[in-house]
mmCIF file of C-alpha atoms in Angstrom:
data_model
loop_
_atom_site.group_PDB
_atom_site.id
_atom_site.type_symbol
_atom_site.label_atom_id
_atom_site.label_comp_id
_atom_site.label_asym_id
_atom_site.label_seq_id
_atom_site.Cartn_x
_atom_site.Cartn_y
_atom_site.Cartn_z
ATOM 1 C CA VAL B 850 -173.464 193.391 30.139
ATOM 2 C CA ASN B 851 -173.587 195.988 27.376
ATOM 3 C CA GLY B 852 -172.835 196.218 23.667
ATOM 4 C CA SER B 853 -171.036 193.189 22.233
ATOM 5 C CA ALA B 854 -170.540 191.624 25.665
ATOM 6 C CA SER B 855 -172.231 188.345 26.532
ATOM 7 C CA LEU B 856 -172.701 186.308 29.676
ATOM 8 C CA GLY B 857 -172.409 182.535 29.684
ATOM 9 C CA THR B 858 -170.138 180.500 31.949
ATOM 10 C CA ALA B 859 -167.873 183.568 31.724
ATOM 11 C CA VAL B 860 -168.209 187.174 30.586
ATOM 12 C CA THR B 861 -167.044 187.689 27.002
ATOM 13 C CA LEU B 862 -166.531 191.379 26.282
ATOM 14 C CA THR B 863 -165.955 190.939 22.542
ATOM 15 C CA THR B 864 -165.240 188.200 20.074
ATOM 16 C CA ALA B 865 -162.277 188.309 17.673
ATOM 17 C CA ALA B 866 -163.858 190.753 15.215
ATOM 18 C CA ASN B 867 -163.271 194.382 14.290
ATOM 19 C CA GLY B 868 -165.371 197.287 15.539
ATOM 20 C CA LEU B 869 -166.830 195.643 18.648
ATOM 21 C CA VAL B 870 -167.235 197.204 22.087
ATOM 22 C CA GLY B 871 -168.504 195.654 25.278
ATOM 23 C CA SER B 872 -168.672 196.348 28.994
ATOM 24 C CA ALA B 873 -169.761 194.437 32.076
ATOM 25 C CA TRP B 874 -170.418 195.822 35.560
ATOM 26 C CA ASN B 875 -171.214 194.254 38.878
ATOM 27 C CA SER B 876 -174.730 195.375 39.803
ATOM 28 C CA ALA B 877 -173.690 195.966 43.432
ATOM 29 C CA GLN B 878 -171.605 199.042 44.113
ATOM 30 C CA ILE B 879 -168.373 198.704 46.070
ATOM 31 C CA ASP B 880 -167.687 201.019 49.035
ATOM 32 C CA LEU B 881 -164.282 202.724 48.845
ATOM 33 C CA THR B 882 -164.367 203.505 52.581
ATOM 34 C CA LYS B 883 -163.794 199.767 53.105
ATOM 35 C CA ASN B 884 -160.946 197.489 52.018
ATOM 36 C CA PHE B 885 -161.566 195.017 49.241
ATOM 37 C CA ASN B 886 -159.588 192.289 47.548
ATOM 38 C CA MET B 887 -160.987 190.515 44.502
ATOM 39 C CA ALA B 888 -159.454 188.051 42.091
ATOM 40 C CA PHE B 889 -160.696 186.643 38.829
ATOM 41 C CA LYS B 890 -159.435 184.945 35.690
ATOM 42 C CA VAL B 891 -158.862 186.943 32.503
ATOM 43 C CA TYR B 892 -158.090 185.842 28.972
ATOM 44 C CA PHE B 893 -156.400 188.411 26.730
ATOM 45 C CA GLY B 894 -156.592 186.282 23.594
ATOM 46 C CA ALA B 895 -153.779 185.146 21.339
ATOM 47 C CA ALA B 896 -150.749 187.068 20.087
ATOM 48 C CA GLY B 897 -151.626 189.640 17.452
ATOM 49 C CA GLY B 898 -155.005 190.487 18.929
ATOM 50 C CA ALA B 899 -156.241 193.841 20.106
ATOM 51 C CA ASP B 900 -156.907 195.934 22.128
ATOM 52 C CA GLY B 901 -156.747 194.776 25.731
ATOM 53 C CA ILE B 902 -158.950 195.191 28.778
ATOM 54 C CA ASP B 903 -159.504 197.741 31.530
ATOM 55 C CA PHE B 904 -160.521 197.204 35.139
ATOM 56 C CA VAL B 905 -162.667 200.244 35.937
ATOM 57 C CA LEU B 906 -164.145 201.857 39.010
ATOM 58 C CA GLN B 907 -166.886 204.287 37.949
ATOM 59 C CA ASN B 908 -169.749 206.396 39.169
ATOM 60 C CA ASP B 909 -171.116 207.421 35.771
ATOM 61 C CA SER B 910 -174.747 208.577 35.773
ATOM 62 C CA ARG B 911 -175.584 205.608 33.495
ATOM 63 C CA GLY B 912 -174.550 203.160 36.234
ATOM 64 C CA THR B 913 -174.395 199.580 34.934
ATOM 65 C CA ALA B 914 -175.492 200.734 31.453
ATOM 66 C CA ALA B 915 -172.288 202.793 31.061
ATOM 67 C CA GLN B 916 -170.282 201.982 27.954
ATOM 68 C CA GLY B 917 -167.537 203.982 26.323
ATOM 69 C CA GLY B 918 -165.804 204.030 22.957
ATOM 70 C CA GLY B 919 -164.633 200.998 21.005
ATOM 71 C CA GLY B 920 -161.258 199.985 19.645
ATOM 72 C CA GLY B 921 -158.448 201.505 21.702
ATOM 73 C CA GLY B 922 -161.095 202.934 24.053
ATOM 74 C CA LYS B 923 -161.816 199.353 25.185
ATOM 75 C CA GLY B 924 -165.409 200.217 26.093
ATOM 76 C CA TYR B 925 -164.165 202.627 28.773
ATOM 77 C CA THR B 926 -163.376 206.067 27.336
ATOM 78 C CA GLY B 927 -166.223 208.475 27.972
ATOM 79 C CA ILE B 928 -167.246 206.934 31.294
ATOM 80 C CA THR B 929 -166.889 209.580 34.006
ATOM 81 C CA PRO B 930 -166.079 209.916 36.780
ATOM 82 C CA SER B 931 -163.810 206.883 36.675
ATOM 83 C CA MET B 932 -160.440 205.340 37.409
ATOM 84 C CA ALA B 933 -159.043 202.416 35.427
ATOM 85 C CA PHE B 934 -156.124 200.054 35.198
ATOM 86 C CA ASP B 935 -155.745 200.143 31.405
ATOM 87 C CA LEU B 936 -154.016 197.072 29.966
ATOM 88 C CA GLU B 937 -153.267 197.594 26.265
ATOM 89 C CA THR B 938 -152.256 194.458 24.351
ATOM 90 C CA TYR B 939 -152.149 195.864 20.817
ATOM 91 C CA GLY B 940 -148.581 195.905 19.482
ATOM 92 C CA SER B 941 -146.939 195.084 22.839
ATOM 93 C CA ASN B 942 -146.483 192.362 25.455
ATOM 94 C CA GLY B 943 -149.062 194.265 27.469
ATOM 95 C CA THR B 944 -148.687 197.867 28.583
ATOM 96 C CA LEU B 945 -150.402 198.921 31.789
ATOM 97 C CA GLN B 946 -151.152 202.429 32.961
ATOM 98 C CA ALA B 947 -153.611 204.156 35.233
ATOM 99 C CA LEU B 948 -156.328 206.335 33.740
ATOM 100 C CA GLU B 949 -158.714 208.810 35.301
ATOM 101 C CA ASN B 950 -161.789 209.702 33.260
ATOM 102 C CA GLY B 951 -160.188 208.017 30.237
ATOM 103 C CA SER B 952 -156.986 210.059 30.380
ATOM 104 C CA ALA B 953 -153.443 209.154 31.401
ATOM 105 C CA THR B 954 -152.537 212.819 31.954
ATOM 106 C CA ASN B 955 -150.533 213.102 35.201
ATOM 107 C CA THR B 956 -151.672 209.692 36.502
ATOM 108 C CA CYS B 957 -148.143 208.235 36.619
ATOM 109 C CA ALA B 958 -147.412 210.746 39.406
ATOM 110 C CA TYR B 959 -149.581 208.572 41.677
ATOM 111 C CA VAL B 960 -147.964 205.260 40.741
ATOM 112 C CA ALA B 961 -145.340 203.644 42.952
ATOM 113 C CA GLY B 962 -142.965 201.985 40.464
ATOM 114 C CA THR B 963 -142.745 201.908 36.694
ATOM 115 C CA CYS B 964 -145.433 203.766 34.767
ATOM 116 C CA PRO B 965 -146.441 202.789 32.227
ATOM 117 C CA TYR B 966 -145.565 199.203 33.078
ATOM 118 C CA VAL B 967 -144.675 196.842 30.230
ATOM 119 C CA PHE B 968 -145.074 193.130 30.922
ATOM 120 C CA PRO B 969 -141.857 191.130 30.388
ATOM 121 C CA SER B 970 -143.658 188.535 28.247
ATOM 122 C CA ASN B 971 -146.804 188.635 26.136
ATOM 123 C CA VAL B 972 -150.004 188.397 28.204
ATOM 124 C CA ALA B 973 -152.013 187.710 25.023
ATOM 125 C CA ASN B 974 -150.601 184.176 24.969
ATOM 126 C CA SER B 975 -153.767 182.034 24.702
ATOM 127 C CA ALA B 976 -153.693 181.400 28.471
ATOM 128 C CA GLU B 977 -155.861 182.463 31.395
ATOM 129 C CA HIS B 978 -154.243 184.838 33.867
ATOM 130 C CA THR B 979 -155.092 185.626 37.485
ATOM 131 C CA TYR B 980 -156.051 189.286 37.856
ATOM 132 C CA GLN B 981 -156.297 190.582 41.421
ATOM 133 C CA VAL B 982 -157.326 194.082 42.526
ATOM 134 C CA ALA B 983 -156.925 195.159 46.153
ATOM 135 C CA TRP B 984 -157.894 198.453 47.801
ATOM 136 C CA SER B 985 -156.647 199.723 51.153
ATOM 137 C CA ALA B 986 -159.129 202.382 52.301
ATOM 138 C CA SER B 987 -156.862 203.734 55.048
ATOM 139 C CA ALA B 988 -153.768 203.952 52.804
ATOM 140 C CA LYS B 989 -155.864 205.077 49.794
ATOM 141 C CA GLN B 990 -153.955 202.591 47.683
ATOM 142 C CA LEU B 991 -155.238 200.516 44.758
ATOM 143 C CA MET B 992 -153.043 197.577 43.776
ATOM 144 C CA LEU B 993 -153.088 195.377 40.672
ATOM 145 C CA ILE B 994 -151.540 191.918 40.877
ATOM 146 C CA VAL B 995 -151.286 189.776 37.734
ATOM 147 C CA ASP B 996 -150.299 186.121 38.052
ATOM 148 C CA GLY B 997 -149.038 186.730 41.603
ATOM 149 C CA THR B 998 -146.837 189.734 40.715
ATOM 150 C CA VAL B 999 -147.643 193.250 41.878
ATOM 151 C CA VAL B 1000 -147.570 195.230 38.625
ATOM 152 C CA MET B 1001 -149.024 198.570 39.731
ATOM 153 C CA VAL B 1002 -149.784 200.434 42.951
ATOM 154 C CA TYR B 1003 -151.911 203.574 42.609
ATOM 155 C CA ASN B 1004 -151.756 205.955 45.584
ATOM 156 C CA ARG B 1005 -154.637 208.421 45.449
ATOM 157 C CA ASP B 1006 -157.667 209.456 47.467
ATOM 158 C CA LEU B 1007 -160.141 208.233 44.859
ATOM 159 C CA VAL B 1008 -163.212 209.286 46.839
ATOM 160 C CA ALA B 1009 -162.113 212.934 47.165
ATOM 161 C CA SER B 1010 -160.019 213.367 44.011
ATOM 162 C CA VAL B 1011 -161.868 211.318 41.402
ATOM 163 C CA PHE B 1012 -165.403 210.619 42.630
ATOM 164 C CA GLY B 1013 -166.214 214.031 44.154
ATOM 165 C CA GLY B 1014 -166.873 212.633 47.639
ATOM 166 C CA ALA B 1015 -168.961 209.639 46.522
ATOM 167 C CA SER B 1016 -167.625 206.469 48.136
ATOM 168 C CA LYS B 1017 -169.833 203.887 46.369
ATOM 169 C CA VAL B 1018 -168.851 203.017 42.799
ATOM 170 C CA TYR B 1019 -169.468 200.314 40.219
ATOM 171 C CA TYR B 1020 -166.661 198.047 39.098
ATOM 172 C CA GLY B 1021 -166.110 195.980 36.008
#
């Protein structure tokens, strides 16, 4: 864990205070030539909070020490090469879009469905949510499922187009 993040019975990226930034990475890299499916619980806070959370795949030279900008950057901007599911909770029910290297430029072209996706009800509702990320290596498809609903499918050869041929990346 980096910055304001802490590890106890769960990872806390930041507390409810201004100007904080935190990141947490699994120390083992994941291989994008193989399928994976992982699920975990996330807590987006209460209504009126900010700024959200990103699920990031990255191969930054800093490895597990990588940390990006605070505030709207959610600890992610500046980490490259990378791909993220960016879930922004500030001023909305939750708006999800795909980012590459911290930018949303042209990423919606690779999304099957609505992009950006706006959640029908507020995800920052003081409740835990199930957050599931699945990768199909043969289809080159990354899927995000929140509370049992597929909310985004990203169709892109991440190894060739984002990670410059590197198949092993960190996630967090």
